[in-house]
Coordinates of C-alpha atoms in Angstrom, one line a residue:
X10 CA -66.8 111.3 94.9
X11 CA -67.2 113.8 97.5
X12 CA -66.9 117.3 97.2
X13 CA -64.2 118.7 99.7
X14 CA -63.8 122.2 99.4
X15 CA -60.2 123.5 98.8
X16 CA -57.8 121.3 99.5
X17 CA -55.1 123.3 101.8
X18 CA -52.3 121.4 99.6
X19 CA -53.0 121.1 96.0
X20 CA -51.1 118.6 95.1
X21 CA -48.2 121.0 94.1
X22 CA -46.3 118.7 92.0
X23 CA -49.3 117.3 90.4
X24 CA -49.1 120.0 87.6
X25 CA -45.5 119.8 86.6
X26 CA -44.9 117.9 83.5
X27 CA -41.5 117.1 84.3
X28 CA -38.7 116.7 86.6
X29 CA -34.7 116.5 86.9
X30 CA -33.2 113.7 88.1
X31 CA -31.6 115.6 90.8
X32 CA -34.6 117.6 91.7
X33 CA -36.7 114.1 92.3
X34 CA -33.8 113.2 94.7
X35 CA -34.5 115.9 96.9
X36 CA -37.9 115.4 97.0
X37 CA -39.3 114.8 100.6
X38 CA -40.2 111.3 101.5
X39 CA -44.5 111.1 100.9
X40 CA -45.0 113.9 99.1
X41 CA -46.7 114.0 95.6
X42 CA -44.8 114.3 92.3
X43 CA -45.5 112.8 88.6
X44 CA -43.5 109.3 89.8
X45 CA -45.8 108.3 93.3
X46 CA -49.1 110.3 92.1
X47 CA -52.1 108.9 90.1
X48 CA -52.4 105.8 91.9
X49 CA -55.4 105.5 94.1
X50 CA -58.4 106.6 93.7
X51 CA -57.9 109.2 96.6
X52 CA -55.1 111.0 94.1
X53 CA -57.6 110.9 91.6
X54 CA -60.4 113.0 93.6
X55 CA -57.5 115.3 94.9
X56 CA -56.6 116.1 91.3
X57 CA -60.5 116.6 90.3
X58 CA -61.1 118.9 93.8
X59 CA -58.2 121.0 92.9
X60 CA -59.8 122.1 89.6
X61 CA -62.2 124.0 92.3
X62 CA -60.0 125.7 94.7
X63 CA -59.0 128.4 92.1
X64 CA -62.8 129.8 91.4
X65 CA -62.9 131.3 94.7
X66 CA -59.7 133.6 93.8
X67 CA -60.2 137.0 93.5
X68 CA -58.9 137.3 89.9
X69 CA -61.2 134.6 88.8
X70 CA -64.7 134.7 90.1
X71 CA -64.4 137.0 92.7
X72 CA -64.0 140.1 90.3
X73 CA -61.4 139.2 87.6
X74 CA -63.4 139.4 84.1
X75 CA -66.1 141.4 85.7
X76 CA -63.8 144.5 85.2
X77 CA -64.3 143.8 81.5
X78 CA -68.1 143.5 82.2
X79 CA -67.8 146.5 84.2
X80 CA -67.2 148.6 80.7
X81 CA -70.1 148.4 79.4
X82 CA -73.0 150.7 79.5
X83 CA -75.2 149.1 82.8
X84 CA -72.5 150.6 85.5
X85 CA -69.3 152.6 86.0
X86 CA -67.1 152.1 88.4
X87 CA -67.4 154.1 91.6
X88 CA -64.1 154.7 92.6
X89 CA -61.4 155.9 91.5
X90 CA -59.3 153.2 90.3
X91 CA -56.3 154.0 87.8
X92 CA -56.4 150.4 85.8
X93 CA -60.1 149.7 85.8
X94 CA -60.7 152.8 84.0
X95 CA -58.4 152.5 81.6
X96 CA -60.4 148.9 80.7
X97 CA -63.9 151.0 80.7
X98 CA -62.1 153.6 78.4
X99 CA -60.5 151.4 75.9
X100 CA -57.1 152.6 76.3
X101 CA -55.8 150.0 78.7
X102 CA -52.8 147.7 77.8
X103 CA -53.3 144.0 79.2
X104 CA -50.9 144.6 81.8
X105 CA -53.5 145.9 84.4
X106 CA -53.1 144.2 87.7
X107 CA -56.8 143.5 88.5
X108 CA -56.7 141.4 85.0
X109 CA -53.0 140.4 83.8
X110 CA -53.2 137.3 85.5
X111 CA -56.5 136.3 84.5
X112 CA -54.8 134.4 81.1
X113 CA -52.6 132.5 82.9
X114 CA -54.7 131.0 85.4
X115 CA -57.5 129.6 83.1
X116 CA -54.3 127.6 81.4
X117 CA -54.1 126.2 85.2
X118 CA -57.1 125.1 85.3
X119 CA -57.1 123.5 81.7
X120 CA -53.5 122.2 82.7
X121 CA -55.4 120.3 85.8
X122 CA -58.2 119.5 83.7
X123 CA -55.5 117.7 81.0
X124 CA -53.8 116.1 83.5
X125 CA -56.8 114.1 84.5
X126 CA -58.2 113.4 81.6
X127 CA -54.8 111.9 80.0
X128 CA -54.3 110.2 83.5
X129 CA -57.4 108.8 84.9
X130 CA -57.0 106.0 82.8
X131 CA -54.4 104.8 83.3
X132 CA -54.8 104.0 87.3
X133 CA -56.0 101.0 87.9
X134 CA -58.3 99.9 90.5
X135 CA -60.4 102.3 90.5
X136 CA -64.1 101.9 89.5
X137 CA -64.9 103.3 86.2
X138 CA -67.7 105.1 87.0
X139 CA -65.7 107.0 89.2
X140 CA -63.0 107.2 86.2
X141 CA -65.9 108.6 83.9
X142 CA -67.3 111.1 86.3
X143 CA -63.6 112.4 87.0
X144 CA -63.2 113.0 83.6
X145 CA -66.5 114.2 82.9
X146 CA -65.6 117.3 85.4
X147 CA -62.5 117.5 83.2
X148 CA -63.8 118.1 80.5
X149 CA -66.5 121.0 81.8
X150 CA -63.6 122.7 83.3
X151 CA -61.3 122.5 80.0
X152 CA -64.9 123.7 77.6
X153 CA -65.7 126.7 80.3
X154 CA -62.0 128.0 80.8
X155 CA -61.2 127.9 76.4
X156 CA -64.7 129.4 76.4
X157 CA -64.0 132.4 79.0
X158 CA -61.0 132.7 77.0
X159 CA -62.2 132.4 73.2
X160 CA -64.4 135.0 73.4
X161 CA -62.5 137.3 75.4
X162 CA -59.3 137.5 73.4
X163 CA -59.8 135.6 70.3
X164 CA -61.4 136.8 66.9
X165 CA -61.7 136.0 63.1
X166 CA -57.6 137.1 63.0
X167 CA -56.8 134.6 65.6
X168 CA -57.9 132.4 68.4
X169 CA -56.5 131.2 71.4
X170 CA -54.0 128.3 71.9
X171 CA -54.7 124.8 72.6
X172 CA -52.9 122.5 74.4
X173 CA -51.9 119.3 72.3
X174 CA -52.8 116.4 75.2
X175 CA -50.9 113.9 72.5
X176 CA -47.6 116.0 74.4
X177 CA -48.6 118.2 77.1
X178 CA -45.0 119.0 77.7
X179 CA -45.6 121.2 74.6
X180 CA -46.9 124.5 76.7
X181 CA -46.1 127.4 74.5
X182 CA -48.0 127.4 71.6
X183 CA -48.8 129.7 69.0
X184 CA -52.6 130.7 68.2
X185 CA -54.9 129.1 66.6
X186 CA -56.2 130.0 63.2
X187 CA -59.3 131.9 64.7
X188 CA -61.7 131.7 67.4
X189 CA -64.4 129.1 65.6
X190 CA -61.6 126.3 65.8
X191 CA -62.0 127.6 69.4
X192 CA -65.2 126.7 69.3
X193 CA -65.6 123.9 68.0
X194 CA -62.8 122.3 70.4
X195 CA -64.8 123.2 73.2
X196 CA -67.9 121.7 71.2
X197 CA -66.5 118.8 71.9
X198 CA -65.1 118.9 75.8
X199 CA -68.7 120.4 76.9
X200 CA -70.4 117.8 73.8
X201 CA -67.9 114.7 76.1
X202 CA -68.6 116.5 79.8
X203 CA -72.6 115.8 79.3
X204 CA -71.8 112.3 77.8
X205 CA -70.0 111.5 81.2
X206 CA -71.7 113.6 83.8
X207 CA -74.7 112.5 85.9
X208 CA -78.0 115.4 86.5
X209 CA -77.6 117.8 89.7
X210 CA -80.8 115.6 91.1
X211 CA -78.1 112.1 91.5
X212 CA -75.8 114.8 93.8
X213 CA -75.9 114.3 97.7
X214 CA -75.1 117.9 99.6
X215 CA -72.0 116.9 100.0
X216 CA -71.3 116.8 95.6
X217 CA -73.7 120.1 95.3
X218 CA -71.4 122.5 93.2
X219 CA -69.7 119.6 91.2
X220 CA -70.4 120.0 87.3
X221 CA -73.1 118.3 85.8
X222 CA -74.6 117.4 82.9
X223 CA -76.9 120.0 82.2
X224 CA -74.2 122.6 83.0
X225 CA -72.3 121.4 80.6
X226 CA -74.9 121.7 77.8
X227 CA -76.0 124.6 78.8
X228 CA -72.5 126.4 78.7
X229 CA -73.0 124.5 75.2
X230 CA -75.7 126.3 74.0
X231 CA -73.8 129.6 74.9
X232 CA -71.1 128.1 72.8
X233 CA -72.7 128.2 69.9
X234 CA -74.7 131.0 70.8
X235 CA -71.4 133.3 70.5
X236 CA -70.3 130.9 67.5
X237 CA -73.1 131.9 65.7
X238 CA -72.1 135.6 65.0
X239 CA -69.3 133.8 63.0
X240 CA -71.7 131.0 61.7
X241 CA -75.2 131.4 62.0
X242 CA -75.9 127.4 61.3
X243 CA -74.6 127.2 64.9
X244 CA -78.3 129.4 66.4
X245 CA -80.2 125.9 65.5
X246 CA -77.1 124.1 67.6
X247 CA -78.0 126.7 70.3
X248 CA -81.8 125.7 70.6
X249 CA -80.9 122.1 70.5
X250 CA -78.2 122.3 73.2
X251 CA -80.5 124.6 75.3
X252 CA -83.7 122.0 74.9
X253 CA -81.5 119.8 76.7
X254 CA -82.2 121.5 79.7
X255 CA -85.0 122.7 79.4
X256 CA -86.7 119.2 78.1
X257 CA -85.0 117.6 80.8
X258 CA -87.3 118.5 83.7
X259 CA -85.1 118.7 86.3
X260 CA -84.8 122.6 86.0
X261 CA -87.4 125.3 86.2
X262 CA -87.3 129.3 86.9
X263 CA -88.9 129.7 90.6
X264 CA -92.5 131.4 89.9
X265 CA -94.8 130.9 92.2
X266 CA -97.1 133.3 90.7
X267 CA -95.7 136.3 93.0
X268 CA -93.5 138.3 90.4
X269 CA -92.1 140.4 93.7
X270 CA -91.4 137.8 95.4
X271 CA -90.1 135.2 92.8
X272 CA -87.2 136.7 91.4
X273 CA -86.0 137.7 94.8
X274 CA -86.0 134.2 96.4
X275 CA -82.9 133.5 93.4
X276 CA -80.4 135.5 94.9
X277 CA -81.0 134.3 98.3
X278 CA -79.1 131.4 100.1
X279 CA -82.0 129.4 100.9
X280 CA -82.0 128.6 97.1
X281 CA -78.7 128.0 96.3
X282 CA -79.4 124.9 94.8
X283 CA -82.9 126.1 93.0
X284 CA -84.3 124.7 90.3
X285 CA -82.8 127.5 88.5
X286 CA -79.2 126.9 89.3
X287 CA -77.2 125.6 87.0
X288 CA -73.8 126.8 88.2
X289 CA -72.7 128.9 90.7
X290 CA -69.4 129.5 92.6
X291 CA -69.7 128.0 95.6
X292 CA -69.6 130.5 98.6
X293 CA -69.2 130.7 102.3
X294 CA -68.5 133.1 105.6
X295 CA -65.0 132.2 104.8
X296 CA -64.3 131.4 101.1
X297 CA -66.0 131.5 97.9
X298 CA -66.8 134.9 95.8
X299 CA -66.1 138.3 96.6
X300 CA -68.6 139.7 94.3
X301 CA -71.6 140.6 96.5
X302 CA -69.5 142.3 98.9
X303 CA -67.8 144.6 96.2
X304 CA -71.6 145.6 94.6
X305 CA -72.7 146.5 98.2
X306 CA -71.6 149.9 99.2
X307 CA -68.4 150.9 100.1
X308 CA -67.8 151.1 104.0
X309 CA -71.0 149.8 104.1
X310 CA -72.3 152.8 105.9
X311 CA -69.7 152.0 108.9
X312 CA -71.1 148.8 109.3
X313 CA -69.5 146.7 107.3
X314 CA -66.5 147.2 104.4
X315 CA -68.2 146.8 101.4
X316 CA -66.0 148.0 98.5
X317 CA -68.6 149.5 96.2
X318 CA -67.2 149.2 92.6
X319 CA -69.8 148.5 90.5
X320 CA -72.6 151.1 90.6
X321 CA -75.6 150.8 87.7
X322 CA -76.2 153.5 85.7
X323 CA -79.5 155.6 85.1
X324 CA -79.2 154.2 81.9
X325 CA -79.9 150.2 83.5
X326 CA -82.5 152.0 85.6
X327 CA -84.4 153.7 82.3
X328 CA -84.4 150.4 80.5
X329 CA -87.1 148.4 83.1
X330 CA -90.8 148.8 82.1
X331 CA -92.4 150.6 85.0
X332 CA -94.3 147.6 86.4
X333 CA -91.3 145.3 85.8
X334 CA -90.8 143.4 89.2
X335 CA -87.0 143.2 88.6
X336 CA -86.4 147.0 88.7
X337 CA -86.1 147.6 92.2
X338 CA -84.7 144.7 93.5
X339 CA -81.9 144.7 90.9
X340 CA -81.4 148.5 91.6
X341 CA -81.6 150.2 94.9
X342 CA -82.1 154.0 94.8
X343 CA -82.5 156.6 97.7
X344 CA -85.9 155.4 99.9
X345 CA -85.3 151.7 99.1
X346 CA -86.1 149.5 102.2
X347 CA -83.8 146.5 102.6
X348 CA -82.9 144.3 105.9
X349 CA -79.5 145.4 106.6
X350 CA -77.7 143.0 109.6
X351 CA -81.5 142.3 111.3
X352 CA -82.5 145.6 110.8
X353 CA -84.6 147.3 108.3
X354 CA -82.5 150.2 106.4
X355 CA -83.4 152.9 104.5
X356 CA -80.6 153.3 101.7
X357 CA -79.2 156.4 101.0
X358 CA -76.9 157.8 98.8
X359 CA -73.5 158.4 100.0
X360 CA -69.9 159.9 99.1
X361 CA -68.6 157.0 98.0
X362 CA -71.4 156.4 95.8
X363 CA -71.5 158.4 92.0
X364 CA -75.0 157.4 90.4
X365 CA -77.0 157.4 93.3
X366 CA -78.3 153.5 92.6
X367 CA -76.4 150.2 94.4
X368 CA -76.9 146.9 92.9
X369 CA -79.1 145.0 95.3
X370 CA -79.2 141.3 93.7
X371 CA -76.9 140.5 96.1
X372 CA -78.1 142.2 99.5
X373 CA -79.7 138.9 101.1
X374 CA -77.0 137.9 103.3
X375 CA -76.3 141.0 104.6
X376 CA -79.6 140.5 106.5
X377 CA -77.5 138.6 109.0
X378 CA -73.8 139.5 110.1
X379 CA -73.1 135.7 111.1
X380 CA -73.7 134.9 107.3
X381 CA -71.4 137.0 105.9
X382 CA -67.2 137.1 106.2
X383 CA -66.3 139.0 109.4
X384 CA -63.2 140.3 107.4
X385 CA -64.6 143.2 105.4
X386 CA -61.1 142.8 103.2
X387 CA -62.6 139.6 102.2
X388 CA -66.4 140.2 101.7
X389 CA -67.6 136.5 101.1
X390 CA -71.1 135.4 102.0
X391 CA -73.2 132.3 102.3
X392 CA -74.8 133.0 98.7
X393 CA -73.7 131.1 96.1
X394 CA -72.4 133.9 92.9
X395 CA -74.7 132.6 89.6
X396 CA -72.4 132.2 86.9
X397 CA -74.7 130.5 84.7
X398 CA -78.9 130.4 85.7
X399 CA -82.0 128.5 84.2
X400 CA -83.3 132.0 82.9
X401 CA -80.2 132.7 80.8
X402 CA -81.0 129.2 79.3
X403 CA -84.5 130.3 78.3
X404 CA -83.2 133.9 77.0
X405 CA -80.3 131.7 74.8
X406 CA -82.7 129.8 73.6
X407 CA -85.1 132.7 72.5
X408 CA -82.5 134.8 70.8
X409 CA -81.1 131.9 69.1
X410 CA -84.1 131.2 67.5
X411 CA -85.1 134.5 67.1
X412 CA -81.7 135.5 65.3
X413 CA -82.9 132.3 63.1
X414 CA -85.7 134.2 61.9
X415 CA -87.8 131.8 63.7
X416 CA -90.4 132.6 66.6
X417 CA -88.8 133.2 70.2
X418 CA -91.7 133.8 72.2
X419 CA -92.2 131.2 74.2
X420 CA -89.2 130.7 76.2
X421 CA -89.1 134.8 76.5
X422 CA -92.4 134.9 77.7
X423 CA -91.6 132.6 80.2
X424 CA -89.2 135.1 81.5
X425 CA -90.8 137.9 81.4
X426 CA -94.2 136.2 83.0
X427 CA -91.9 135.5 86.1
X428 CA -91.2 139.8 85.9
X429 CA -94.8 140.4 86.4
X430 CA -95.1 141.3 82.9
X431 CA -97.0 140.9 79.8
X432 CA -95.9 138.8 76.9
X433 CA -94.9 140.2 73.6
X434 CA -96.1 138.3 70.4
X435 CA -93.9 138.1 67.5
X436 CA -90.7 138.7 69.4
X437 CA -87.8 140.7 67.3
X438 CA -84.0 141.0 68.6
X439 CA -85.0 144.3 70.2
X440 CA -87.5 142.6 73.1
X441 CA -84.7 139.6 73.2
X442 CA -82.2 142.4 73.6
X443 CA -84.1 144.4 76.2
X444 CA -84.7 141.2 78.1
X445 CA -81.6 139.6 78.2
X446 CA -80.2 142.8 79.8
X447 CA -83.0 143.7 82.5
X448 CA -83.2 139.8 83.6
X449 CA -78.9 139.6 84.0
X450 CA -78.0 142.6 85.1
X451 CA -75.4 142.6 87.2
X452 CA -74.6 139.2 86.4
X453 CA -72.0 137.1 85.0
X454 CA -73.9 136.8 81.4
X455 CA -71.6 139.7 80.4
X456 CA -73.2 142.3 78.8
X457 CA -70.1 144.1 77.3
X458 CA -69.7 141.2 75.1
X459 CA -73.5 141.1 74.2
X460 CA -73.0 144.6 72.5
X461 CA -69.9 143.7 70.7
X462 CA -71.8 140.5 69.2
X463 CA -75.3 142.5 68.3
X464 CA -72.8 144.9 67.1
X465 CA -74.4 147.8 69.4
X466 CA -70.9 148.5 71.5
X467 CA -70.1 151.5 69.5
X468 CA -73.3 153.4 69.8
X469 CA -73.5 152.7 73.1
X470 CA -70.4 153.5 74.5
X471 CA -69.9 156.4 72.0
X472 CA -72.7 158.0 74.4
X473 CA -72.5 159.5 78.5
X474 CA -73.8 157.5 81.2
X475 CA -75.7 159.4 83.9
X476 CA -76.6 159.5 87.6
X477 CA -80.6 159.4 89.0
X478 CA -80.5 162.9 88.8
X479 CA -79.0 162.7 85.0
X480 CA -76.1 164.2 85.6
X481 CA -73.1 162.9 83.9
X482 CA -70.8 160.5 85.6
X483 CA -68.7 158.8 82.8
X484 CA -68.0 160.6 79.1
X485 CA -68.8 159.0 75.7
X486 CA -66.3 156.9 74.6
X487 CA -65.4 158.1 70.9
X488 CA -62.1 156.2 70.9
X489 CA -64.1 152.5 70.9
X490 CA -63.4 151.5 68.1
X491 CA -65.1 148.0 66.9
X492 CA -62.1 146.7 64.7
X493 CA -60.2 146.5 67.6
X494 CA -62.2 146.5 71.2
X495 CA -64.0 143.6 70.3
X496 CA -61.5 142.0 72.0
X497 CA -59.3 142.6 74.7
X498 CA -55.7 142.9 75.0
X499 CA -53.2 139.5 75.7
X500 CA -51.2 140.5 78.6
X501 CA -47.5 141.6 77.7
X502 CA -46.1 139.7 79.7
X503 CA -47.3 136.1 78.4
X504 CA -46.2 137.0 74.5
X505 CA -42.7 138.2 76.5
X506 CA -42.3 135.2 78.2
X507 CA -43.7 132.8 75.0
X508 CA -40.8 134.5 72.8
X509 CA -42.8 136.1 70.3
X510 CA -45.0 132.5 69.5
X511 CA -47.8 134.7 70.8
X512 CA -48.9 137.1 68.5
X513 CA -50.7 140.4 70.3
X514 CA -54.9 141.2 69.1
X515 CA -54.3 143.6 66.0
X516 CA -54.9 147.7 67.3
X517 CA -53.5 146.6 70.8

């Protein structure tokens, strides 16, 4: 099954459950609907591809839940923005345009995801292998989309809905109970996507970016990870789902016993299929995500039109050990070398930067103009954007089993040996927690929501976060309140348009 990257026509009438008689007269001669689709096996790989196309959108990968990320206590945004800081300041209302849609289109992707899953079965002629795999993608894209979801907006009070595939005309549903019945469904779609999946090794180039097996456990183990502030059983779950990766052999952090080197080469194209990749969007001069081109400085110092939203704070800077290799290739500051379109370049602070430090994980590509997008609006590159990496599989696994009251060393150790640093014996939540933030920062791993689980959000964000010369460049944030910003705001407009079956987050 080959891997053909966005489909111009996604199958528009794939993902309508139904359709009038009169509307199904009109309907051009050849083109898809519910009646003349899932028949061939070609339909079939259309319908799996076109779970794909929508990571590239800007509201989904690109930046989309990273404005939520963007709250916490690692960066502020550097601009001016009316809606985004309202998000970092807790007084936002889910009707925000950079997120509003955010809701809706993970329910497109698990409505694609259903589709196949009930489907694929049912067309004959077509190899079941090919069947299995198809459905095996299904189900990783059903588990990660309930999962960005669950965690997001759901809670103790209430979870998120899920759709009934028994009668998938049935869209507007109420809540469920609470977020571990959330979990616990998507148990059981990442449990079925590693039952059907084969490793990343069986891929040819073409099927690199595809889910695979050890994708889907290791978005498993983060499952029960963030189960397990509700039900601790789950942290042994965690290790077990994690050791799936990690005993499998086929994944390993790059160390070739250069710390300054080594975690460099991760965020560089050349890698993009690592040993330490695990999942990644999928990213190109043309498509793919947006995100190293909004960390990388606005205007781009007139050479390029980096948008420069997301600028760390002192605060990020402070937390690196002084010999920590990570520090200053995760943070640029004023004097910082980097290759800048074939050239070496000196950063420097400008105007449209507030702390005085750029994020610089993400800085490879622009060592070449020809590998990144020549429209600045649209600042993709040929790096793939982690959204999962072997090294958050490590830090899950330590902080499971340290939370467990059991000894996390090891696989933190292995982390931190890659950093250039020395290992710590008898591991407590406060190295894991130190850790987890200096090895992801910047990253997808989401470190808003790891201070609303170790229950840190309010004294962090009831605090100022400062520039490099420590002066202040966003106030404490007394109004967080953990009762109620531990979870985000439904947008309006879906409990509007679901006639009151959706019930708002209490305090919104």
């Amino acid at each position: 099954m080959k891997y053909i990257k966005y489909i111009p026509v996604i199958i528009l009438l794939l993902f309508c459950n139904s359709c009038s008689e009169d509307f199904l007269e009109l309907t051009p001669q050849g083109a898809p609907s519910s009646d003349n689709f899932w028949k061939t096996e070609a339909d079939l790989i259309a319908a799996v591809n076109s779970m794909y196309e929508p990571l590239t959108w800007d509201d989904m990968y690109g930046r989309g839940f990273f404005w939520f990320i963007n709250v916490s206590d690692d960066m502020v945004t550097g601009r001016v923005k009316a809606d985004p800081d309202k998000m970092k300041n807790f007084i936002c209302t889910g009707n925000e345009g950079y997120t509003r849609n955010i809701w809706a289109n993970k329910y497109k992707i698990i409505k694609r995801a259903n589709d196949i899953i009930v489907n694929a079965p049912l067309i004959e002629g077509v190899d079941q292998e090919v069947k299995n795999r198809a459905m095996g993608e299904a189900y990783f894209f059903s588990g990660l989309m309930y999962l960005d979801l669950a965690y997001r907006y759901g809670d103790k009070a209430a979870g998120i809905p899920i759709i009934d595939r028994e009668n998938l005309l049935e869209f507007n549903l109420p809540r469920v109970e609470n977020v571990m019945i959330n979990y616990e469904y998507i148990e059981g779609e990442f449990e079925k996507a590693a039952e059907l999946l084969p490793v990343f090794n069986e891929f040819g180039p073409m099927d690199r970016g595809r889910a695979h097996k050890h994708a889907a456990n290791a978005f498993l183990a983060k499952t029960y990870l963030y189960w397990a502030q509700h039900d601790p059983s789950k942290y042994a779950k965690a290790v077990e789902a994690a050791d799936k990766v990690i005993n499998s052999g086929e994944h390993a952090l790059i160390n070739t016993g250069n710390p300054n080197e080594d975690f460099k080469a991760v965020f560089t194209s050349a890698n993009n299929w690592s040993s330490e990749y695990i999942w990644s969007v999928v990213s190109n001069t043309q498509t793919g995500s947006i995100l190293p081109g909004v960390m990388f400085e606005n205007k781009g110092w007139g050479k390029y039109n980096g948008w420069g939203y997301y600028q760390p704070t002192k605060e990020l800077y402070d937390e690196y050990e002084a010999d920590d290799a990570r520090r200053d290739f995760t943070i640029f500051k004023e004097g910082t070398v980097f290759n800048y379109f074939g050239e070496d370049f000196t950063w420097t602070q400008t105007s449209n930067n507030v702390t005085g430090y750029m994020f610089g994980k993400y800085t490879e590509p622009f060592s070449d103009k020809a590998r990144v997008n020549p429209n600045g609006d649209k600042p993709t590159c040929d790096l793939n954007v982690p959204l999962m990496r072997y090294a958050e599989v490590l830090l899950i696994k330590a902080e499971a089993l340290i939370a467990d009251g059991k000894n996390g060393d090891e696989p933190l150790n292995m982390v931190r040996k890659r950093a250039g640093l020395k290992p710590v014996s008898g591991a407590t939540m406060v190295d894991l927690k130190h850790e987890r933030r200096c090895e992801l920062a910047g990253e997808w791993s989401d470190r808003h929501f790891d201070l609303i689980r170790w229950g840190d959000a309010e004294e962090a964000y009831h605090k100022p976060l400062h520039a490099h010369d420590n002066s202040e460049v966003w106030p404490a944030r007394p109004q967080f309140d953990p009762s109620v910003h531990h979870v985000w705001p439904i947008p309006p407009h879906e409990i509007e348009a679901s006639k009151g079956v959706l019930i708002q987050n209490q305090g919104w």
